[in-house]
């Protein structure tokens, strides 16, 4: 990972460290919010950064729908290079589908409509598009007739973004990552980014991007700088202006920061604009404050994360009483962030029983691995093997696990997939010889054996 920003202190950047500390307090204490990382930039410099162990700065994290903002950047670059016209129809990029797409509204969907989630459909079409054509999602999407005229209604719609990715692949002759590597990733110093692909070999586009938190911050900083990086223009200024302003209204969205309008794969918010992904992946850009906030996590209540930012972080910027004395304490706290390990008694001899079986678990066995236990979980036709720490997280490649014994004798093992938001709970009844597994948050398009950075 080579993405770096100059380091400074909050007070030197006009931010009160106490407000950042209160923001951290809120993230750590709010129900259904679990932070994994934070990078806070102001004036292009790091005011604060930290990772909650076992998550780390050199690891990628699954971004879920924040992937859309990277896909949109690829479209923006293609527009700048004259490869894509925003007012061209989506169908024009797939002439082989012309005879299949007979609905007039579908034929009128333009690239700008895809970017704005304004294809004319009133709701998500992913399942219907897959049903219409299990092998070609673009064809299935274009054969799913819009309910309204394209450009008139908002609906968060995964095939819109998938089609954008397909357009970039079509005009460039390569993959999304191949297209982005020399044009965006290398200039921004992002050397570790991978994308989950579907059965056709195409990046999902709407999800599946794995990148470090610094890459999220860099993308936000690029948009904050109106498309210029180190003096070189990567995105046209009019593209940035359109992408980060309302292209279609969405007043019916339930949460206040999701009903302020939608740009080109960016949400407008009560303050600034942002890209985000399921379970708390955020790229928040505040142009008025010259601030970028990048976050990853496992949070079910994403509105609560933004509420905490507006309540604690925003007032700390250019606060009247910036406290420089708080900088060192905040730095120490950020360096020692961690998610508590599983609490309880010491693990007994787990090798005397098992393998354990239960609902969804074909087998769970424990063996010694040095001073620790190793759990081997047979699931989904394969084996997941992970070291288990006691009183700590044992990090084992893309996994981290911690275990203990509950007062009733149940063995508790938590397994974190540290390149993703996800956590699995294993519960073992030694006497009964049974085990259960449950997700803290349900993965959206992977199972336990594939919840990791995909191969390039």
XYZ file of C-alpha atoms in Angstrom:
456
model
C 0.000 0.000 0.000
C 1.638 3.225 -1.137
C -1.156 5.741 -0.739
C 0.140 8.297 1.735
C -0.921 11.742 2.826
C 1.123 14.242 4.841
C 0.570 13.780 8.572
C -0.356 16.664 10.800
C -2.124 17.202 14.102
C -5.806 18.011 14.488
C -5.067 21.396 16.042
C -2.669 22.408 13.254
C -5.499 21.676 10.827
C -8.038 23.625 12.852
C -9.809 20.584 14.343
C -10.430 20.131 18.046
C -9.155 16.682 19.074
C -11.870 16.482 21.713
C -14.516 16.387 18.979
C -12.717 13.526 17.245
C -12.516 11.691 20.581
C -16.236 12.185 21.144
C -16.879 10.824 17.654
C -14.831 7.726 18.498
C -16.774 7.390 21.767
C -20.034 7.454 19.839
C -18.858 4.874 17.305
C -17.768 2.528 20.074
C -20.853 2.922 22.256
C -23.784 3.160 19.820
C -25.824 -0.044 19.415
C -25.538 -1.668 15.981
C -22.381 0.321 15.179
C -18.965 -1.337 15.035
C -16.071 0.663 13.572
C -13.126 -0.975 11.849
C -11.147 2.017 10.590
C -11.100 5.793 10.288
C -9.062 8.168 8.152
C -9.843 11.867 8.566
C -8.292 14.330 6.123
C -8.313 18.095 6.111
C -6.564 20.242 3.513
C -5.211 16.984 2.064
C -3.448 16.045 5.303
C -4.168 13.348 7.865
C -5.751 14.800 10.974
C -6.508 11.381 12.480
C -6.329 7.749 11.455
C -6.737 4.461 13.235
C -7.719 0.813 12.874
C -9.537 -1.270 15.451
C -7.418 -4.402 15.898
C -7.565 -7.033 14.407
C -8.207 -4.762 11.403
C -5.069 -3.047 10.110
C -3.931 -0.279 7.801
C -2.317 -2.632 5.299
C -5.449 -4.712 4.793
C -8.154 -4.274 2.199
C -11.785 -4.178 3.269
C -14.866 -5.186 1.271
C -16.594 -1.929 0.313
C -19.950 -3.296 -0.822
C -21.848 -0.436 -2.541
C -19.048 2.060 -2.028
C -17.653 0.104 -4.994
C -20.154 2.066 -7.107
C -18.184 5.274 -6.661
C -15.063 3.608 -8.105
C -17.113 2.325 -11.046
C -18.448 5.833 -11.602
C -14.901 7.205 -11.602
C -14.087 4.769 -14.409
C -17.053 6.114 -16.373
C -15.928 9.694 -15.695
C -12.464 8.932 -17.025
C -13.956 7.230 -20.080
C -16.068 10.336 -20.696
C -12.947 12.510 -20.446
C -11.189 10.281 -22.986
C -14.102 10.500 -25.411
C -14.945 6.815 -25.060
C -18.371 7.352 -23.513
C -21.075 9.963 -24.140
C -23.396 10.611 -21.202
C -26.308 11.133 -23.561
C -25.749 7.944 -25.527
C -28.206 5.172 -24.804
C -27.056 2.181 -22.807
C -28.269 -0.036 -25.650
C -25.963 1.682 -28.134
C -22.996 0.062 -26.395
C -24.503 -3.403 -26.868
C -25.716 -3.490 -30.495
C -25.951 -7.282 -30.369
C -28.914 -6.833 -27.994
C -30.832 -4.453 -30.241
C -33.356 -7.017 -31.459
C -33.930 -8.344 -27.917
C -34.772 -4.983 -26.327
C -38.150 -3.958 -27.641
C -39.536 -1.787 -24.836
C -39.242 1.847 -25.877
C -38.440 3.102 -22.400
C -35.639 0.564 -22.073
C -34.275 1.734 -25.392
C -34.255 5.324 -24.099
C -32.165 4.644 -20.959
C -29.072 6.816 -21.275
C -25.690 6.521 -19.590
C -26.490 9.515 -17.388
C -29.677 7.766 -16.236
C -27.661 4.725 -15.168
C -25.262 6.945 -13.236
C -28.119 8.687 -11.419
C -30.055 5.494 -10.562
C -32.815 6.942 -12.725
C -33.431 4.152 -15.227
C -37.188 4.634 -14.830
C -37.681 1.572 -12.638
C -39.495 2.206 -9.375
C -37.537 -0.437 -7.461
C -34.491 -2.670 -7.487
C -34.405 -4.919 -10.565
C -31.500 -7.272 -9.756
C -33.580 -10.390 -9.151
C -35.881 -9.715 -12.106
C -32.950 -9.033 -14.416
C -31.222 -12.235 -13.359
C -34.433 -14.167 -13.885
C -34.880 -12.621 -17.323
C -31.384 -13.727 -18.336
C -29.317 -15.753 -15.863
C -26.226 -15.544 -18.086
C -26.236 -11.901 -19.218
C -27.248 -9.358 -16.585
C -27.123 -6.412 -18.995
C -29.520 -8.183 -21.346
C -31.779 -9.155 -18.446
C -31.796 -5.565 -17.186
C -32.574 -4.005 -20.564
C -35.359 -6.545 -21.043
C -36.948 -5.469 -17.742
C -39.231 -2.588 -18.816
C -38.997 0.636 -16.765
C -42.138 1.732 -14.945
C -41.641 5.407 -15.804
C -39.756 7.499 -18.322
C -35.985 7.199 -17.712
C -34.607 10.169 -15.803
C -37.809 10.892 -13.880
C -37.668 8.635 -10.803
C -34.997 7.359 -8.410
C -34.594 3.712 -7.461
C -31.427 2.225 -6.036
C -30.791 -0.376 -8.688
C -27.737 -2.640 -8.883
C -28.006 -3.451 -12.623
C -27.601 0.258 -13.408
C -24.078 0.140 -12.015
C -23.335 -3.297 -13.427
C -24.232 -1.954 -16.871
C -21.917 1.022 -16.357
C -19.076 -1.365 -15.608
C -19.963 -3.393 -18.684
C -19.869 -0.224 -20.808
C -16.374 0.620 -19.551
C -15.223 -2.918 -20.282
C -16.770 -2.759 -23.743
C -15.165 0.564 -24.749
C -11.768 -0.245 -23.198
C -11.463 -3.891 -24.170
C -10.337 -4.897 -20.688
C -11.468 -5.176 -17.107
C -12.505 -2.320 -14.845
C -9.346 -2.729 -12.764
C -7.192 -2.802 -15.898
C -8.812 0.431 -17.054
C -8.471 2.115 -13.660
C -4.914 0.995 -12.913
C -2.938 3.539 -14.994
C -5.625 6.226 -14.960
C -6.746 6.350 -11.319
C -5.165 3.760 -9.056
C -1.510 4.333 -9.873
C -1.729 8.152 -9.826
C -3.497 8.023 -6.440
C -0.991 5.500 -5.073
C -3.535 2.698 -4.690
C -1.594 -0.488 -5.348
C -3.950 -2.969 -3.689
C -7.466 -3.062 -5.085
C -9.327 -6.170 -6.216
C -12.845 -6.818 -7.419
C -15.190 -9.779 -7.023
C -16.232 -11.108 -10.436
C -19.358 -12.926 -11.526
C -19.535 -16.209 -13.401
C -18.821 -14.419 -16.690
C -15.554 -13.005 -15.333
C -16.896 -9.452 -15.106
C -16.444 -7.291 -12.032
C -19.721 -6.780 -10.199
C -19.305 -3.014 -10.412
C -22.109 -2.334 -7.939
C -20.295 -4.219 -5.166
C -17.364 -6.527 -4.544
C -14.506 -4.017 -4.532
C -11.818 -4.640 -1.895
C -9.546 -1.711 -1.062
C -7.708 -0.237 1.938
C -9.178 2.681 3.858
C -6.511 4.967 2.413
C -7.921 4.272 -1.063
C -11.353 5.422 0.087
C -9.792 8.609 1.429
C -7.862 9.161 -1.795
C -10.985 8.854 -3.943
C -12.763 11.366 -1.723
C -9.807 13.746 -1.887
C -9.771 13.524 -5.682
C -13.407 14.623 -5.814
C -12.766 17.307 -3.197
C -9.989 18.642 -5.456
C -12.453 18.753 -8.364
C -10.724 15.952 -10.256
C -7.103 17.147 -10.027
C -4.304 15.117 -8.395
C -0.744 16.397 -8.002
C -1.404 18.975 -10.698
C -2.764 16.475 -13.223
C -6.424 16.351 -14.183
C -7.969 12.892 -13.855
C -11.667 13.796 -13.958
C -13.197 16.761 -15.777
C -14.434 19.503 -13.480
C -17.910 19.450 -14.995
C -18.052 15.701 -14.365
C -17.199 16.228 -10.698
C -19.781 18.991 -10.438
C -22.493 16.748 -11.902
C -21.463 13.654 -9.959
C -21.586 15.493 -6.646
C -24.852 17.364 -7.091
C -28.447 16.208 -7.262
C -29.329 14.610 -10.592
C -32.553 13.032 -9.359
C -34.619 13.693 -6.235
C -35.183 10.882 -3.730
C -37.412 12.365 -1.002
C -39.070 9.033 -0.226
C -35.914 7.469 1.207
C -36.401 6.796 4.913
C -33.291 8.245 6.565
C -32.479 11.959 6.441
C -29.039 11.497 4.889
C -30.475 9.228 2.205
C -33.175 11.634 1.019
C -31.138 14.679 -0.011
C -30.807 13.741 -3.668
C -28.552 11.473 -5.717
C -25.727 12.360 -8.098
C -23.583 10.021 -10.183
C -23.196 7.053 -7.799
C -22.885 9.483 -4.875
C -25.491 10.334 -2.263
C -26.114 13.933 -1.335
C -26.253 14.397 2.451
C -27.267 17.002 4.991
C -23.600 17.989 4.825
C -21.568 17.423 1.684
C -21.859 14.226 -0.324
C -20.721 10.644 0.059
C -20.354 7.164 -1.319
C -21.293 4.361 1.032
C -21.640 0.618 1.262
C -23.545 -1.893 3.354
C -22.580 -2.265 7.002
C -20.811 1.068 7.304
C -18.332 1.674 4.495
C -18.177 5.441 4.001
C -16.440 8.050 1.864
C -17.806 11.353 3.189
C -16.697 14.572 1.480
C -17.349 17.959 3.066
C -16.301 20.650 0.549
C -17.238 23.561 2.808
C -14.849 22.276 5.473
C -12.208 20.841 3.070
C -12.605 17.511 4.873
C -12.720 13.851 3.805
C -13.839 11.136 6.218
C -13.206 7.490 5.290
C -14.678 4.753 7.467
C -15.069 0.995 7.376
C -17.032 -1.135 9.799
C -19.743 -3.653 10.576
C -22.638 -1.343 11.338
C -26.303 -2.092 10.860
C -27.303 1.467 11.803
C -25.499 3.534 9.191
C -27.595 6.628 9.875
C -26.282 6.576 13.450
C -22.716 6.789 12.110
C -23.537 9.939 10.144
C -25.540 11.366 13.052
C -22.437 10.970 15.235
C -20.281 12.688 12.625
C -22.638 15.668 12.419
C -23.003 15.865 16.210
C -19.371 15.527 17.235
C -16.974 15.758 14.310
C -18.430 18.596 12.277
C -18.503 21.116 15.170
C -14.871 20.275 15.931
C -13.780 21.676 12.573
C -12.794 25.333 13.033
C -14.069 25.200 16.604
C -13.667 28.422 18.533
C -11.624 26.727 21.262
C -9.355 24.208 19.516
C -7.418 22.392 22.250
C -3.900 21.552 21.050
C -3.233 19.781 24.339
C -5.619 17.033 23.304
C -3.650 16.037 20.206
C -1.213 13.696 21.940
C -3.911 11.904 23.906
C -5.945 11.364 20.756
C -2.889 10.045 18.916
C -2.257 7.517 21.677
C -5.874 6.426 21.614
C -5.895 5.992 17.855
C -2.763 3.850 18.074
C -4.385 1.503 20.600
C -7.834 0.972 19.102
C -9.167 -2.553 19.301
C -12.292 -4.667 19.284
C -12.563 -6.659 22.527
C -11.752 -10.340 22.321
C -14.307 -12.935 23.405
C -14.655 -12.808 27.187
C -14.920 -15.831 29.471
C -12.950 -18.674 30.993
C -9.982 -20.475 29.504
C -10.607 -23.066 26.849
C -10.530 -26.702 28.014
C -8.969 -29.598 26.140
C -10.977 -29.369 22.930
C -9.313 -32.331 21.238
C -10.990 -34.903 23.475
C -14.350 -34.445 21.786
C -15.625 -33.833 18.298
C -15.972 -33.462 15.495
C -18.979 -31.356 16.388
C -21.935 -31.026 14.047
C -24.982 -28.851 13.867
C -27.280 -26.841 11.659
C -25.215 -25.655 8.686
C -22.023 -27.202 10.061
C -20.826 -30.469 8.542
C -18.074 -30.768 11.102
C -16.011 -28.738 13.575
C -12.819 -30.114 15.065
C -10.046 -28.627 17.209
C -6.363 -29.475 17.189
C -3.361 -27.964 18.920
C -1.243 -25.544 16.914
C 1.632 -24.529 19.126
C 0.233 -22.795 22.188
C -3.146 -22.209 20.548
C -6.087 -24.208 19.343
C -6.900 -24.409 15.657
C -10.514 -24.766 14.584
C -11.305 -26.575 11.337
C -14.850 -25.912 10.177
C -16.317 -28.029 7.384
C -18.869 -25.869 5.607
C -20.066 -25.154 2.059
C -18.170 -28.136 0.690
C -14.785 -27.023 2.011
C -12.824 -26.454 5.186
C -12.243 -23.171 6.968
C -9.210 -23.372 9.253
C -8.374 -20.657 11.774
C -6.209 -20.144 14.846
C -8.133 -19.251 18.006
C -6.722 -16.761 20.472
C -7.610 -16.585 24.164
C -7.970 -13.095 25.564
C -6.861 -11.780 22.178
C -7.492 -12.073 18.471
C -5.285 -14.611 16.726
C -4.795 -13.318 13.191
C -4.422 -16.063 10.608
C -4.274 -14.700 7.063
C -7.678 -13.180 6.195
C -9.186 -14.527 9.435
C -8.989 -13.609 13.100
C -10.543 -15.625 15.911
C -10.963 -15.468 19.644
C -12.465 -18.017 22.008
C -13.504 -18.530 25.610
C -15.829 -20.580 27.772
C -19.162 -19.180 28.942
C -20.348 -19.745 32.557
C -22.629 -22.563 31.379
C -19.690 -24.408 29.814
C -20.464 -23.483 26.207
C -17.363 -22.860 24.099
C -17.628 -19.532 22.315
C -15.526 -18.809 19.239
C -15.874 -15.651 17.157
C -14.369 -15.671 13.679
C -13.750 -12.357 11.938
C -13.222 -12.196 8.202
C -10.900 -9.218 8.476
C -10.946 -8.284 4.785
C -14.710 -7.807 5.073
C -17.221 -6.402 7.565
C -18.310 -9.861 8.700
C -18.186 -11.865 11.909
C -19.386 -15.425 12.557
C -20.288 -16.786 15.993
C -19.515 -20.450 16.715
C -21.096 -22.028 19.783
C -20.023 -25.517 20.878
C -21.801 -27.728 23.400
C -19.051 -30.129 24.470
C -21.362 -32.464 26.335
C -23.875 -32.799 23.518
C -21.250 -32.856 20.785
C -23.070 -30.189 18.824
C -22.142 -26.827 17.341
C -24.020 -23.905 15.845
C -22.896 -21.068 13.632
C -24.543 -17.704 13.039
C -23.612 -14.460 11.330
C -23.485 -11.151 13.178
C -24.156 -9.573 9.771
C -25.245 -11.595 6.764
C -22.840 -11.549 3.796
C -24.562 -10.273 0.675
C -22.794 -12.192 -2.074
C -20.221 -14.543 -0.549
C -19.953 -17.491 1.787
C -17.411 -18.256 4.521
C -14.912 -19.750 2.074
C -14.921 -16.740 -0.272
C -15.099 -13.846 2.207
C -11.646 -12.601 1.339
C -9.816 -10.505 -1.196
C -10.377 -12.123 -4.601
C -7.377 -13.113 -6.664
C -6.305 -10.678 -9.345
